Short mmCIF file of C-alpha atoms and ligand atoms in Angstrom, two decimals:
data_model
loop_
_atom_site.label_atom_id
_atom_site.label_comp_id
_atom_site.label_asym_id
_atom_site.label_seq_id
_atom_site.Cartn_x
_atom_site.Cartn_y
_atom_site.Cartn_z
CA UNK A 1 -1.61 20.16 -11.97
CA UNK A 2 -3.70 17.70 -10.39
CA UNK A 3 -7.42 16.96 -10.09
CA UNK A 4 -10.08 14.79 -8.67
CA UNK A 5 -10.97 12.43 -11.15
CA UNK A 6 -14.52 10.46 -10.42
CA UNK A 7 -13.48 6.91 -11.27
CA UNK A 8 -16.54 5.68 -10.69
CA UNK A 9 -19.97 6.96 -9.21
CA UNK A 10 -18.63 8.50 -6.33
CA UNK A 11 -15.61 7.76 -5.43
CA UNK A 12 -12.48 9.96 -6.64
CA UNK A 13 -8.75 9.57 -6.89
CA UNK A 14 -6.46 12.07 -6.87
CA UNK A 15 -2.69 11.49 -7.82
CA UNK A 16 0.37 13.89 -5.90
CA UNK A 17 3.76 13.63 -6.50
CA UNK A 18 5.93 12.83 -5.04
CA UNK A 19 5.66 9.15 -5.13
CA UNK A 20 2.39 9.37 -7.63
CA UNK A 21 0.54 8.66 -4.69
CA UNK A 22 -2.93 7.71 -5.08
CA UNK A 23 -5.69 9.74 -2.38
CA UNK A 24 -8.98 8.46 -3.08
CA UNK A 25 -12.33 9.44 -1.47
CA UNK A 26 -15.33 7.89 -1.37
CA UNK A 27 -18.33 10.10 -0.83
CA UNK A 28 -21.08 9.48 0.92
CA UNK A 29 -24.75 11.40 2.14
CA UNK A 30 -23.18 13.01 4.56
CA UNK A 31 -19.62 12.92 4.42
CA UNK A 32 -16.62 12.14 3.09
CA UNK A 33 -14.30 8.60 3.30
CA UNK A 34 -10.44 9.51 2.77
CA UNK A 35 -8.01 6.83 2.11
CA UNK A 36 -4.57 7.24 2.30
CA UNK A 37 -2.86 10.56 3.87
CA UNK A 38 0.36 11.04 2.34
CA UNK A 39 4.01 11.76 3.08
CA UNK A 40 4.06 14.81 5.62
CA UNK A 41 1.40 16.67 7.69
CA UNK A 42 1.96 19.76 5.00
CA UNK A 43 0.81 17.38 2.11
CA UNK A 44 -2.06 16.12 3.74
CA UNK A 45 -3.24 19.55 5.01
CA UNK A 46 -3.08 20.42 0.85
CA UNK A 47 -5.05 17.12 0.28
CA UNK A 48 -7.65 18.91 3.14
CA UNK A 49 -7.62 21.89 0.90
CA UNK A 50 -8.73 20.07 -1.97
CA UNK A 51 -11.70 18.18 -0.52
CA UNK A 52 -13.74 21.13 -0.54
CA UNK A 53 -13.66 20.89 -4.28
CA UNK A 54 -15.73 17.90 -3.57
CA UNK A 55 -18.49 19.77 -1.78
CA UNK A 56 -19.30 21.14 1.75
CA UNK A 57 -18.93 17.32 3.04
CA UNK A 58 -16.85 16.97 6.80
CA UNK A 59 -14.33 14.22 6.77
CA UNK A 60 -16.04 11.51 8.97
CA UNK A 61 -13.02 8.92 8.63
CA UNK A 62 -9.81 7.99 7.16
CA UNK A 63 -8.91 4.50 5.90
CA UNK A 64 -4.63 3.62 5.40
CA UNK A 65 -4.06 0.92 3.35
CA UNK A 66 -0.80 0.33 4.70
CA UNK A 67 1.77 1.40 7.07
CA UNK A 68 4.31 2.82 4.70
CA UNK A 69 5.31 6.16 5.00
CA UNK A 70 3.82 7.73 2.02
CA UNK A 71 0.04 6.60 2.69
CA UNK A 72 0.20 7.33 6.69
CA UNK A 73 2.21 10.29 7.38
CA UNK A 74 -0.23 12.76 7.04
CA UNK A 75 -2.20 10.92 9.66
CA UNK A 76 -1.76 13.55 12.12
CA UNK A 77 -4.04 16.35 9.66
CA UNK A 78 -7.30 14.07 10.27
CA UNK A 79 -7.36 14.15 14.05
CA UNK A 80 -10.72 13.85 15.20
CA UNK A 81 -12.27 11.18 12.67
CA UNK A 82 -11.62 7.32 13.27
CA UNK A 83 -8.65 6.69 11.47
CA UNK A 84 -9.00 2.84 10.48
CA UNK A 85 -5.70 0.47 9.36
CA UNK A 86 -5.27 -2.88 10.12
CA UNK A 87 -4.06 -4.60 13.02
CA UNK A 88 -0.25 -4.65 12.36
CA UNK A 89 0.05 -1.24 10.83
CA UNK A 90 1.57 0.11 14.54
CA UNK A 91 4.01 -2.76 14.63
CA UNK A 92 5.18 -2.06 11.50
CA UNK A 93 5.23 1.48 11.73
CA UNK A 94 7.67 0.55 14.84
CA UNK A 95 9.20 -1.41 13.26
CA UNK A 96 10.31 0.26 9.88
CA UNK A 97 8.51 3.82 9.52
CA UNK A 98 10.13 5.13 12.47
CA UNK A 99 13.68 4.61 12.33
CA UNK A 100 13.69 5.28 8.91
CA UNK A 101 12.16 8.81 9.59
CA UNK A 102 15.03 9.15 12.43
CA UNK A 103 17.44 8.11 9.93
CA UNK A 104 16.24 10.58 7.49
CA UNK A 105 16.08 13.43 9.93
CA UNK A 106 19.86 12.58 11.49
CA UNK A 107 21.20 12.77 7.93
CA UNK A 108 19.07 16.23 6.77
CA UNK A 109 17.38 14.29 4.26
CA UNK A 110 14.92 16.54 2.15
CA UNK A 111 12.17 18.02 2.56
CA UNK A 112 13.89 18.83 6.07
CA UNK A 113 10.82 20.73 7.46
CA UNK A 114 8.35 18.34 6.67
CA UNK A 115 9.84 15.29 7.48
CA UNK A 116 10.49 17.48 10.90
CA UNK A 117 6.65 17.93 11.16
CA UNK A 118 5.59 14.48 11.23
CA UNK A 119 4.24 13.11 14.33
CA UNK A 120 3.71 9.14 13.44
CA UNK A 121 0.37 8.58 14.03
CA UNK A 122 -1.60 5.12 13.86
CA UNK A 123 -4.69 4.34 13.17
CA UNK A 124 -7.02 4.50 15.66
CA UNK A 125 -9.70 1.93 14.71
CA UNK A 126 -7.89 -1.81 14.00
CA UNK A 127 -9.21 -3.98 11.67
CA UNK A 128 -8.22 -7.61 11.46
CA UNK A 129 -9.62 -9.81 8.87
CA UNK A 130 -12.91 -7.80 7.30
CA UNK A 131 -14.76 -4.50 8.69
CA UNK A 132 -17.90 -3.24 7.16
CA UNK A 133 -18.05 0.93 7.46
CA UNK A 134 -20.91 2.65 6.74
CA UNK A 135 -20.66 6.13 5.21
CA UNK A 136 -23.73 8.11 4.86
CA UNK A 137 -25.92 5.91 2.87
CA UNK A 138 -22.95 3.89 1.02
CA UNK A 139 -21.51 0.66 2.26
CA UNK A 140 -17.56 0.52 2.22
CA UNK A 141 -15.71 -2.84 3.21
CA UNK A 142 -12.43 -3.09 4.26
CA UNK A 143 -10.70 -6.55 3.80
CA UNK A 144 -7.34 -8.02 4.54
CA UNK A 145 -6.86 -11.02 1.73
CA UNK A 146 -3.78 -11.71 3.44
CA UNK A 147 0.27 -10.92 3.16
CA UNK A 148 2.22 -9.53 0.37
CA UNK A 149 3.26 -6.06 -0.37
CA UNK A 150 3.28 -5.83 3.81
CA UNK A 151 1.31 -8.09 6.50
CA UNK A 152 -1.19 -5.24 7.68
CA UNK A 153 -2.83 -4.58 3.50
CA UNK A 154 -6.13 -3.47 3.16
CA UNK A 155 -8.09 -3.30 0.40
CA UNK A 156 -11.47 -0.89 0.16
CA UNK A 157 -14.77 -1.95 -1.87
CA UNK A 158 -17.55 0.19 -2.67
CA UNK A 159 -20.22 -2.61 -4.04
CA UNK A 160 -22.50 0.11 -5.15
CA UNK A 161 -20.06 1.80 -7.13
CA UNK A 162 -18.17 -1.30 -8.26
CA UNK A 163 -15.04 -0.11 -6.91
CA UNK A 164 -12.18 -1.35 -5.28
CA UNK A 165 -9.09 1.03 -3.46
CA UNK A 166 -6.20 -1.67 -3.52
CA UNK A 167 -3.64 0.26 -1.99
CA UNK A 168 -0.23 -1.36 -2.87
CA UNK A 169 -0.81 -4.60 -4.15
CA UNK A 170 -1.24 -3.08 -7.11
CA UNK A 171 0.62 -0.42 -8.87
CA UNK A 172 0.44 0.90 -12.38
CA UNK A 173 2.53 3.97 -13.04
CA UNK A 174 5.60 1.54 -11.51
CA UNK A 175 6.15 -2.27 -10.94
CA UNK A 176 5.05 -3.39 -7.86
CA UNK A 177 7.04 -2.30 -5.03
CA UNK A 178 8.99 -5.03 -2.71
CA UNK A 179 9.70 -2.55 0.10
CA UNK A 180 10.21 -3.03 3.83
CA UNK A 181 8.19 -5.55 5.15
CA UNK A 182 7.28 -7.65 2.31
CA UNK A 183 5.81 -11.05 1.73
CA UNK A 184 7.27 -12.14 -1.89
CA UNK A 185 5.97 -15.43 -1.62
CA UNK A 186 2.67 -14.79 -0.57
CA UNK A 187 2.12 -11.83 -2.69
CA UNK A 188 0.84 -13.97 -5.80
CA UNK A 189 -1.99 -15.53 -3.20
CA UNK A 190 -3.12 -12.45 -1.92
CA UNK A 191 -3.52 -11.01 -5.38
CA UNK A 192 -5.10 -13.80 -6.84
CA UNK A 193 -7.35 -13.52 -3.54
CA UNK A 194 -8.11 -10.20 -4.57
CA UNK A 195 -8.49 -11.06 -8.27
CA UNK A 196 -11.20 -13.86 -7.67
CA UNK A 197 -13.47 -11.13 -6.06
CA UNK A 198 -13.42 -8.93 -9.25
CA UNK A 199 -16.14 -7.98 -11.70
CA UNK A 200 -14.53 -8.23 -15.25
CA UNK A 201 -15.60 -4.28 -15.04
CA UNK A 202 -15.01 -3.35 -11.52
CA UNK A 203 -12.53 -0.44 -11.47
CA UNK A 204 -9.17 -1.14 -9.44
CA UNK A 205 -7.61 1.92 -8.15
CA UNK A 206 -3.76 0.82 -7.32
CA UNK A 207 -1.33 2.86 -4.52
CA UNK A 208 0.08 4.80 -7.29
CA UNK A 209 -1.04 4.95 -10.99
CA UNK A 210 -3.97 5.10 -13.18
CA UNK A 211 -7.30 3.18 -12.35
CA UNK A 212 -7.36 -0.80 -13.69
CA UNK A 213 -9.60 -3.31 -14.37
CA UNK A 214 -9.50 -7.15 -13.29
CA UNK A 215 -7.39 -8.38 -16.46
CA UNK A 216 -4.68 -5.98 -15.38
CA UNK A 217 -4.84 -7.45 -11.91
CA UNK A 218 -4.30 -10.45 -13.30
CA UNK A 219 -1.20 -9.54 -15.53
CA UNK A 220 0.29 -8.07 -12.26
CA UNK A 221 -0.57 -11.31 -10.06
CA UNK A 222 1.34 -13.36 -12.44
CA UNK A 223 4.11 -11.41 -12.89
CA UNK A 224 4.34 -11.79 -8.94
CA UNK A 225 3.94 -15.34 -9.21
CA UNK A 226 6.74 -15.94 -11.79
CA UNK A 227 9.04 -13.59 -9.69
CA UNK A 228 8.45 -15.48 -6.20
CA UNK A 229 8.71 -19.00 -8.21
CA UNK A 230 11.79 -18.15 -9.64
CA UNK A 231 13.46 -17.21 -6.59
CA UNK A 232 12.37 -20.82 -4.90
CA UNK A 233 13.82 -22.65 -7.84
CA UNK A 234 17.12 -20.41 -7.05
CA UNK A 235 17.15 -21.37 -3.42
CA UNK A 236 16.31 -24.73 -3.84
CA UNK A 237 19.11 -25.13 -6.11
CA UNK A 238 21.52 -23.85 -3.99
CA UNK A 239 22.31 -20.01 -5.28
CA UNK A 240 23.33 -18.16 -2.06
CA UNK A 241 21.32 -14.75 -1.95
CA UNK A 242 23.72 -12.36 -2.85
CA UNK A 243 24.01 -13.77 -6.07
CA UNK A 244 20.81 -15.08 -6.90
CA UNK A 245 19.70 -11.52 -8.65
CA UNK A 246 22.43 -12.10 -11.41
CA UNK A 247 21.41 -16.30 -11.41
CA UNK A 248 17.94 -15.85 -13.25
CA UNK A 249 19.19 -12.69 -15.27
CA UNK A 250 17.06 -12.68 -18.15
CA UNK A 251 14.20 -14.88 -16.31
CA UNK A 252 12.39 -12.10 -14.40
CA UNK A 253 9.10 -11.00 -14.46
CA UNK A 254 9.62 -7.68 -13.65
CA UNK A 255 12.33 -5.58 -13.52
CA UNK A 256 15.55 -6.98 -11.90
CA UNK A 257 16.92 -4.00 -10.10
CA UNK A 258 13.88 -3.89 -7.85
CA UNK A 259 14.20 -7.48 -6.94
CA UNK A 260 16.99 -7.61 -4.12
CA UNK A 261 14.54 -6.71 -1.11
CA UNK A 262 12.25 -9.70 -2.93
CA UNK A 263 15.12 -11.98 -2.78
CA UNK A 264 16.10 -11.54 0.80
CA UNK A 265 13.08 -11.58 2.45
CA UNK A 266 12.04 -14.36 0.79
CA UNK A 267 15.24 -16.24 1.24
CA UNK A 268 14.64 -15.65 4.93
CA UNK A 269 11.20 -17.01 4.48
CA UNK A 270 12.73 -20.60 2.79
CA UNK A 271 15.19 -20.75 5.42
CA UNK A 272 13.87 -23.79 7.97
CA UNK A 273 14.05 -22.25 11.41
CA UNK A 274 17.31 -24.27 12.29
CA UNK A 275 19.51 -22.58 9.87
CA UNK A 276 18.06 -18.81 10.77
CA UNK A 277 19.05 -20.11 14.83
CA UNK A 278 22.26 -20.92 13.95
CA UNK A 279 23.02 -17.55 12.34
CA UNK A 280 21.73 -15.78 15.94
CA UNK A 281 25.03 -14.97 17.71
ZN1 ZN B 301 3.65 0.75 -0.03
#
């Protein structure tokens, strides 16, 4: 059974399986900020349900951290209100969100009738580097610190409340997630971007898992920075990528079986532009 929890003054997270997806909301005078959507329009027409829990407030915008699937596919239930992402959530959704979905849907995947339901939707309202929204009387910002767990993250502050909505750069009820699209060698930057702009007491609320606090940020940004220095040394030395999971067995920062998505992309990344040519038939 879930429930709102008030995280801090304010602002509320709410945590659905599947996926333990965090769906926060930050209220304001005279409505309500929702961030994140989830999976299917079905699960974010239940997330609809539950706002009224939260008073008589209207929607009057939705914020997606990030293109992937599970914080944008419910996009379609909060037609109407500004939907704001930044600007290279549509190319990714293009990109990765969509044939996946087709994929899924060719091969009956389950929950059949939801994933049939979904209508990929982008945000309507682009936001490149830094946005400042205004809800009711409370002053949201949205920032892009740069690449990592995608190249279109966003991360929410509420300065009155002393709050932060991360998205996936951080997780906490799983290691962080190298999933389509990912930066693994800017990752550690971008966190330690974020990191620098925290209050020892602020309260972190991660993509998926329990609310966090700076020094857990920091745990996380290191483990990220071990990982994406660990596959440089293994490059550099000459480990071709298919074995280079097995090379520093023992040596990783976070769990290995999650790792082979970090390895390739950032393999790709080391590779000087000559040697990716030369592979183009
Ligand atoms: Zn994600």
């Amino acid at each position: 059974m879930t429930e709102w929890a008030e995280v801090a003054d304010g602002v509320f997270q709410r945590r659905y399986d599947p996926l333990d997806i965090s769906i926060c909301v930050v209220r304001g005078s005279r409505g309500l900020l929702v961030v994140d959507t989830r999976s299917s329009p079905q699960q974010a027409d239940e997330v609809r349900e539950h706002l009224r829990e939260l008073g008589p407030h209207p929607v009057v915008a939705v914020v997606n951290t990030h293109a992937h699937f599970d914080h944008t596919f419910g996009n379609q239930s909060f037609g109407g209100v500004p939907i704001y992402g930044h600007r290279r959530v549509p190319a990714h959704l293009q990109a990765y969100e969509a044939p996946m979905l087709a994929d899924w849907l060719a091969r009956g995947e389950e929950p059949v009738e939801e994933w049939a339901a979904v209508e990929i939707t982008a945000p309507t309202a682009l936001v490149d580097r830094e946005l400042r929204l205004l809800v009711g009387d409370r002053t949201v910002d949205l920032l892009h610190l740069g690449r990592g767990h995608t190249d279109n993250d966003l991360v929410l502050h509420v300065p009155d409340a002393a709050a932060w909505i991360v998205g996936d750069l951080v997780e906490e009820s799983g290691p962080p997630m190298y999933g389509s699209g990912c930066f693994p060698l800017e990752w550690p930057g971008t966190c330690a971007a974020l990191a620098d702009r925290l209050g020892a007491s602020d309260v972190v609320v991660p993509g998926h898992g329990r609310a966090v606090t700076r020094a857990f940020v920091e745990t996380q940004q290191a483990q990220l920075a071990e990982v994406a220095q660990l596959i440089t040394e293994l490059h550099a030395t000459g480990v071709p990528v298919e074995q280079a999971r097995e090379a520093g067995a023992g040596r990783w920062a976070l769990p290995a079986e999650g790792l082979d998505p970090a390895i390739s992309a950032a393999y790709r990344a080391l590779e000087p532009p000559a040697a990716r040519d030369r592979r183009t038939p």
